[in-house]
CSV table of C-alpha atoms and ligand atoms in Angstrom, one decimal:
chain,number,residue,atom,x,y,z
W,223,UNK,CA,-16.0,-6.4,-12.8
W,224,UNK,CA,-12.4,-5.0,-12.8
W,225,UNK,CA,-9.9,-7.8,-11.9
W,226,UNK,CA,-7.1,-6.3,-9.9
W,227,UNK,CA,-4.1,-8.7,-10.2
W,228,UNK,CA,-1.8,-7.0,-7.8
W,229,UNK,CA,-0.9,-3.7,-6.2
W,230,UNK,CA,1.9,-2.4,-8.4
W,231,UNK,CA,3.4,0.9,-7.2
W,232,UNK,CA,2.8,4.1,-5.4
W,233,UNK,CA,3.8,7.6,-6.6
W,234,UNK,CA,4.4,10.2,-4.0
W,235,UNK,CA,5.0,13.9,-4.5
W,236,UNK,CA,7.7,15.5,-2.3
W,237,UNK,CA,9.2,18.9,-1.7
W,238,UNK,CA,12.5,17.4,-0.8
W,239,UNK,CA,13.5,14.7,-3.3
W,240,UNK,CA,17.0,14.2,-1.8
W,241,UNK,CA,15.6,13.9,1.8
W,242,UNK,CA,12.9,11.4,0.6
W,243,UNK,CA,15.6,9.4,-1.2
W,244,UNK,CA,17.8,9.3,1.9
W,245,UNK,CA,14.9,8.1,4.0
W,246,UNK,CA,13.8,5.5,1.4
W,247,UNK,CA,17.3,4.0,1.1
W,248,UNK,CA,19.1,4.5,4.4
W,249,UNK,CA,16.1,4.1,6.7
W,250,UNK,CA,13.3,2.2,4.9
W,251,UNK,CA,15.8,-0.1,3.1
W,252,UNK,CA,14.7,0.3,-0.5
W,253,UNK,CA,17.1,0.3,-3.4
W,254,UNK,CA,17.4,3.0,-6.0
W,255,UNK,CA,16.2,1.6,-9.3
W,256,UNK,CA,16.7,4.8,-11.3
W,257,UNK,CA,17.2,8.5,-10.9
W,258,UNK,CA,15.5,10.6,-13.5
W,259,UNK,CA,14.9,14.3,-13.9
W,260,UNK,CA,12.7,15.3,-10.9
W,261,UNK,CA,12.0,11.7,-9.7
W,262,UNK,CA,13.6,8.7,-8.1
W,263,UNK,CA,12.4,5.1,-8.5
W,264,UNK,CA,12.8,2.5,-5.8
W,265,UNK,CA,12.8,-1.3,-5.9
W,266,UNK,CA,11.6,-3.5,-3.0
W,267,UNK,CA,11.2,-6.8,-4.9
W,268,UNK,CA,11.5,-8.3,-8.3
W,269,UNK,CA,9.7,-5.5,-10.0
W,270,UNK,CA,11.4,-2.6,-11.7
W,271,UNK,CA,10.0,-0.3,-9.1
W,272,UNK,CA,7.3,-0.2,-6.5
W,273,UNK,CA,7.7,3.4,-5.3
W,274,UNK,CA,8.4,6.6,-7.1
W,275,UNK,CA,9.1,9.9,-5.3
W,276,UNK,CA,8.7,12.9,-7.7
W,277,UNK,CA,9.2,16.6,-7.1
W,278,UNK,CA,5.8,18.0,-6.4
W,279,UNK,CA,3.0,18.4,-3.9
W,280,UNK,CA,3.2,15.8,-1.1
W,281,UNK,CA,-0.6,15.7,-1.3
W,282,UNK,CA,-0.2,14.1,-4.8
W,283,UNK,CA,-0.3,10.4,-3.9
W,284,UNK,CA,-1.3,7.7,-6.4
W,285,UNK,CA,-1.7,4.0,-6.0
W,286,UNK,CA,-1.6,1.7,-9.0
W,287,UNK,CA,-3.0,-1.8,-9.5
W,288,UNK,CA,-1.9,-4.2,-12.2
W,289,UNK,CA,-4.5,-5.7,-14.6
W,290,UNK,CA,-3.8,-8.8,-16.7
W,291,UNK,CA,-5.0,-7.8,-20.1
W,292,UNK,CA,-5.0,-4.5,-22.0
W,293,UNK,CA,-8.6,-5.0,-22.8
W,294,UNK,CA,-9.3,-4.9,-19.1
W,295,UNK,CA,-8.3,-1.2,-19.2
W,296,UNK,CA,-11.0,-0.4,-21.8
W,297,UNK,CA,-13.6,-2.5,-19.9
W,298,UNK,CA,-12.7,-0.8,-16.6
W,299,UNK,CA,-12.9,2.7,-18.2
W,300,UNK,CA,-16.4,2.0,-19.6
W,301,UNK,CA,-17.6,0.6,-16.3
W,302,UNK,CA,-16.1,3.5,-14.2
W,303,UNK,CA,-17.4,6.2,-16.6
W,304,UNK,CA,-20.9,4.6,-16.4
W,305,UNK,CA,-20.7,4.8,-12.6
W,306,UNK,CA,-19.7,8.5,-12.8
W,307,UNK,CA,-15.9,8.2,-12.2
W,308,UNK,CA,-14.2,10.2,-15.0
W,309,UNK,CA,-11.4,8.2,-16.5
W,310,UNK,CA,-8.2,9.5,-18.1
W,311,UNK,CA,-6.1,7.4,-20.5
W,312,UNK,CA,-2.4,7.7,-19.8
W,313,UNK,CA,-0.3,9.0,-22.6
W,314,UNK,CA,2.6,7.0,-24.0
W,315,UNK,CA,5.1,9.3,-22.2
W,316,UNK,CA,3.2,9.0,-18.9
W,317,UNK,CA,3.2,5.2,-19.3
W,318,UNK,CA,6.9,5.3,-20.0
W,319,UNK,CA,7.4,7.3,-16.8
W,320,UNK,CA,5.6,4.6,-14.9
W,321,UNK,CA,7.4,1.8,-16.6
W,322,UNK,CA,4.1,0.3,-17.8
W,323,UNK,CA,2.8,-0.4,-21.2
W,324,UNK,CA,-0.6,1.3,-20.8
W,325,UNK,CA,-2.7,2.7,-17.9
W,326,UNK,CA,-5.8,4.5,-17.0
W,327,UNK,CA,-6.4,6.9,-14.1
W,328,UNK,CA,-9.5,7.7,-12.1
W,329,UNK,CA,-10.5,8.5,-8.5
W,330,UNK,CA,-12.3,6.2,-6.0
W,331,UNK,CA,-15.4,7.6,-4.3
W,332,UNK,CA,-13.3,9.2,-1.5
W,333,UNK,CA,-11.2,11.0,-4.2
W,334,UNK,CA,-8.1,8.8,-4.0
W,335,UNK,CA,-6.2,8.9,-7.3
W,336,UNK,CA,-6.0,5.3,-8.6
W,337,UNK,CA,-4.2,3.9,-11.6
W,338,UNK,CA,-4.7,0.6,-13.4
W,339,UNK,CA,-1.7,-0.5,-15.4
W,340,UNK,CA,-1.1,-3.2,-17.9
W,341,UNK,CA,2.4,-4.9,-18.1
W,342,UNK,CA,4.3,-3.1,-15.4
W,343,UNK,CA,8.0,-3.8,-15.9
W,344,UNK,CA,9.8,-6.5,-13.9
W,345,UNK,CA,13.5,-6.2,-13.3
W,346,UNK,CA,16.5,-8.2,-14.4
W,347,UNK,CA,18.3,-7.0,-11.4
W,348,UNK,CA,17.9,-8.5,-7.9
W,349,UNK,CA,16.6,-6.3,-5.1
W,350,UNK,CA,19.0,-5.8,-2.3
W,351,UNK,CA,18.3,-2.9,0.1
W,352,UNK,CA,21.1,-0.5,0.9
W,353,UNK,CA,20.1,-1.2,4.5
W,354,UNK,CA,19.2,-4.8,5.3
W,355,UNK,CA,15.7,-4.3,6.6
W,356,UNK,CA,14.7,-7.8,5.5
W,357,UNK,CA,12.2,-6.5,3.0
W,358,UNK,CA,10.6,-9.2,0.8
W,359,UNK,CA,8.3,-6.8,-1.1
W,360,UNK,CA,5.7,-4.1,-1.4
W,361,UNK,CA,2.5,-5.7,-0.2
W,362,UNK,CA,-0.4,-3.4,0.6
W,363,UNK,CA,-1.7,0.1,1.1
W,364,UNK,CA,-4.0,1.8,3.6
W,365,UNK,CA,-6.4,4.1,1.7
W,366,UNK,CA,-8.3,6.9,3.4
W,367,UNK,CA,-12.0,6.6,3.2
W,368,UNK,CA,-14.5,9.3,4.0
W,369,UNK,CA,-17.4,6.8,3.9
W,370,UNK,CA,-16.4,3.2,4.7
W,371,UNK,CA,-19.6,1.5,3.7
W,372,UNK,CA,-19.7,3.4,0.4
W,373,UNK,CA,-16.0,2.7,-0.4
W,374,UNK,CA,-16.3,-1.0,0.6
W,375,UNK,CA,-19.2,-1.3,-1.8
W,376,UNK,CA,-17.1,0.4,-4.5
W,377,UNK,CA,-14.1,-1.9,-4.1
W,378,UNK,CA,-16.1,-5.1,-3.7
W,379,UNK,CA,-18.7,-4.5,-6.4
W,380,UNK,CA,-16.7,-2.7,-9.0
W,381,UNK,CA,-13.5,-4.7,-8.5
W,382,UNK,CA,-12.7,-8.3,-7.4
W,383,UNK,CA,-11.7,-7.1,-3.9
W,384,UNK,CA,-13.3,-9.1,-1.1
W,385,UNK,CA,-13.6,-8.5,2.6
W,386,UNK,CA,-11.2,-10.6,4.7
W,387,UNK,CA,-12.0,-9.0,8.0
W,388,UNK,CA,-13.4,-5.7,9.4
W,389,UNK,CA,-12.1,-3.6,12.2
W,390,UNK,CA,-15.1,-1.6,13.2
W,391,UNK,CA,-16.5,-0.7,9.8
W,392,UNK,CA,-13.0,-0.6,8.2
W,393,UNK,CA,-12.6,-3.5,5.8
W,394,UNK,CA,-9.3,-5.3,5.0
W,395,UNK,CA,-9.7,-6.2,1.4
W,396,UNK,CA,-8.0,-9.1,-0.5
W,397,UNK,CA,-7.6,-9.5,-4.3
W,398,UNK,CA,-5.7,-12.8,-4.1
W,399,UNK,CA,-4.7,-15.2,-1.4
W,400,UNK,CA,-2.9,-12.6,0.7
W,401,UNK,CA,-5.2,-11.5,3.6
W,402,UNK,CA,-5.4,-7.9,2.4
W,403,UNK,CA,-3.9,-5.7,-0.3
W,404,UNK,CA,-6.1,-2.6,0.5
W,405,UNK,CA,-7.0,-1.5,4.0
W,406,UNK,CA,-9.7,1.2,4.1
W,407,UNK,CA,-9.1,3.6,6.8
W,408,UNK,CA,-11.6,6.2,8.2
W,409,UNK,CA,-10.5,9.7,7.4
W,410,UNK,CA,-12.2,12.9,6.3
W,411,UNK,CA,-9.6,13.5,3.6
W,412,UNK,CA,-8.3,11.5,0.6
W,413,UNK,CA,-4.8,10.0,0.6
W,414,UNK,CA,-2.7,7.0,1.2
W,415,UNK,CA,-2.7,6.3,4.9
W,416,UNK,CA,0.1,3.8,5.0
W,417,UNK,CA,2.4,1.9,2.7
W,418,UNK,CA,3.3,-1.7,3.7
W,419,UNK,CA,6.4,-3.7,2.9
W,420,UNK,CA,6.6,-7.3,4.1
W,421,UNK,CA,9.8,-8.3,5.9
W,422,UNK,CA,11.2,-11.8,6.4
W,423,UNK,CA,10.9,-12.3,10.1
W,424,UNK,CA,9.8,-10.8,13.4
W,425,UNK,CA,13.5,-10.2,14.2
W,426,UNK,CA,13.6,-7.8,11.2
W,427,UNK,CA,10.7,-5.9,12.8
W,428,UNK,CA,12.5,-5.6,16.1
W,429,UNK,CA,15.9,-4.8,14.5
W,430,UNK,CA,14.2,-2.0,12.5
W,431,UNK,CA,12.4,-0.7,15.6
W,432,UNK,CA,15.7,-0.3,17.4
W,433,UNK,CA,17.5,1.1,14.3
W,434,UNK,CA,14.8,3.7,13.5
W,435,UNK,CA,14.3,4.7,17.1
W,436,UNK,CA,18.0,5.3,17.5
W,437,UNK,CA,17.8,7.7,14.5
W,438,UNK,CA,14.8,9.6,16.0
W,439,UNK,CA,12.3,8.3,13.4
W,440,UNK,CA,8.8,8.8,14.9
W,441,UNK,CA,7.2,5.5,15.8
W,442,UNK,CA,3.5,5.5,15.0
W,443,UNK,CA,2.4,2.0,16.2
W,444,UNK,CA,4.1,-1.1,17.5
W,445,UNK,CA,6.0,-3.3,17.5
W,446,UNK,CA,2.8,-5.4,17.7
W,447,UNK,CA,0.8,-8.2,16.2
W,448,UNK,CA,-2.4,-7.8,14.2
W,449,UNK,CA,-5.1,-10.2,15.2
W,450,UNK,CA,-6.6,-9.8,11.7
W,451,UNK,CA,-3.7,-10.9,9.4
W,452,UNK,CA,-1.7,-12.3,12.4
W,453,UNK,CA,1.3,-10.4,11.1
W,454,UNK,CA,3.9,-8.8,13.4
W,455,UNK,CA,4.1,-5.1,12.6
W,456,UNK,CA,5.8,-1.8,13.0
W,457,UNK,CA,4.5,1.6,11.7
W,458,UNK,CA,6.7,4.7,11.6
W,459,UNK,CA,6.6,8.1,9.9
W,460,UNK,CA,8.5,8.9,6.8
W,461,UNK,CA,8.9,12.1,4.7
W,462,UNK,CA,6.1,14.6,4.8
W,463,UNK,CA,4.1,12.5,7.3
W,464,UNK,CA,3.6,9.4,5.2
W,465,UNK,CA,3.3,6.3,7.4
W,466,UNK,CA,5.2,3.2,6.4
W,467,UNK,CA,4.5,-0.3,7.8
W,468,UNK,CA,6.7,-3.3,8.0
W,469,UNK,CA,4.9,-6.6,8.6
W,470,UNK,CA,5.9,-10.2,8.8
W,471,UNK,CA,3.8,-13.3,8.6
W,472,UNK,CA,0.7,-12.1,6.9
W,473,UNK,CA,-2.1,-14.8,6.8
W,474,UNK,CA,-2.9,-16.3,3.4
W,475,UNK,CA,-6.5,-17.4,2.7
W,476,UNK,CA,-5.9,-20.5,0.6
W,477,UNK,CA,-9.4,-21.8,0.6
W,478,UNK,CA,-11.9,-19.0,0.1
W,479,UNK,CA,-14.8,-21.3,0.6
W,480,UNK,CA,-13.7,-22.0,4.2
W,481,UNK,CA,-13.1,-18.4,5.1
W,482,UNK,CA,-15.7,-16.2,6.8
W,483,UNK,CA,-14.9,-12.5,7.3
W,484,UNK,CA,-14.5,-11.7,11.0
W,485,UNK,CA,-15.5,-8.6,13.0
W,486,UNK,CA,-12.9,-6.9,15.2
W,487,UNK,CA,-13.4,-4.0,17.6
W,488,UNK,CA,-12.3,-0.5,16.5
W,489,UNK,CA,-10.2,-0.1,19.6
W,490,UNK,CA,-6.5,-0.9,20.4
W,491,UNK,CA,-7.2,-4.7,21.0
W,492,UNK,CA,-8.7,-4.9,17.5
W,493,UNK,CA,-5.5,-3.6,16.0
W,494,UNK,CA,-2.9,-5.3,18.2
W,495,UNK,CA,-3.0,-8.4,20.3
W,496,UNK,CA,0.1,-7.6,22.2
W,497,UNK,CA,-1.4,-4.4,23.7
W,498,UNK,CA,0.5,-1.7,21.6
W,499,UNK,CA,-1.5,1.5,21.3
W,500,UNK,CA,-1.6,3.4,18.0
W,501,UNK,CA,-0.4,6.9,17.8
W,502,UNK,CA,-2.6,7.7,14.8
W,503,UNK,CA,-5.2,10.5,15.0
W,504,UNK,CA,-8.0,8.6,13.2
W,505,UNK,CA,-7.8,5.7,15.7
W,506,UNK,CA,-8.2,7.9,18.7
W,507,UNK,CA,-11.6,9.3,17.8
N,124,LIG,C1,-4.2,-0.3,11.2
N,124,LIG,C2,-4.6,-0.8,9.9
N,124,LIG,C3,-5.8,-0.4,9.2
N,124,LIG,C4,-4.3,-2.3,9.8
N,124,LIG,C5,-5.0,-3.2,10.4
N,124,LIG,C6,-4.7,-4.6,10.3
N,124,LIG,C7,-3.7,-5.0,9.5
N,124,LIG,C8,-3.3,-6.4,9.4
N,124,LIG,O1,-4.1,-7.2,9.8
N,124,LIG,O2,-2.2,-6.7,8.9
N,124,LIG,C9,-2.9,-4.0,8.8
N,124,LIG,O3,-1.9,-4.3,8.0
N,124,LIG,C10,-3.3,-2.6,8.9
N,124,LIG,O4,-2.5,-1.7,8.3
N,125,FE2,FE1,-1.2,-2.4,7.0
């Protein structure tokens, strides 16, 4: 079993690195950690970076999870290969680009590019966003799934992920006490469906809603409150259609023995208990 210790970073290709950088700093509220040739790294918390935009195809979207031991990379590679997932070992220069000591890359059953990294760099410099969005850190990703039951089985049998709740057949998966770190999302194509940053308070959500709306950023869902994690939320569209979520007040599952996964309806009330309606294609099927 592959023990995922945390979600580490996402890497997104972009055709407009300057535009993406402007959005990430001035709108989303991240901090530039480093500008390199053809890429910009962003901080959202104590880590060296949690997002990297690089010049390339916007369809190139990678999510990375941290593992605790280097040996876990070898064990994971053996297990994944035996299950028919080809694994690539990152080179030293690729690891340096990711600011990790070592990593492997593979695809989940839907075809989402996944990396597992050992010793991602933490930063000696405090995160403070250019815009005060109240961000406390990068927290979870929504991953597209072309077969929810198959992908739930992959994440829960091959890794330590566990189902916290389901909305329809879409599971919210936890790897630690946080309600979810991976949200599987029904979609015929592979990709990252959304990128979540936690913010400090519900006021931060409402302030950002006003701020982003005033600047014609497309609102995708909310403000609202998830019945599942009980977090207040806002989803909006970033560069090249990527959806970003702020949420505040995500539930923690302190005592796993007392927690039973719950079933919510795959309809607006399953996603928001305030009555907000998602403007997301996959929801409206
Ligand atoms: C709309 C998506 C899949 C979703 C559903 C529920 C929560 C939550 O309980 O916090 C999310 O964060 C989501 O992104
Ligand atoms: Fe989310």
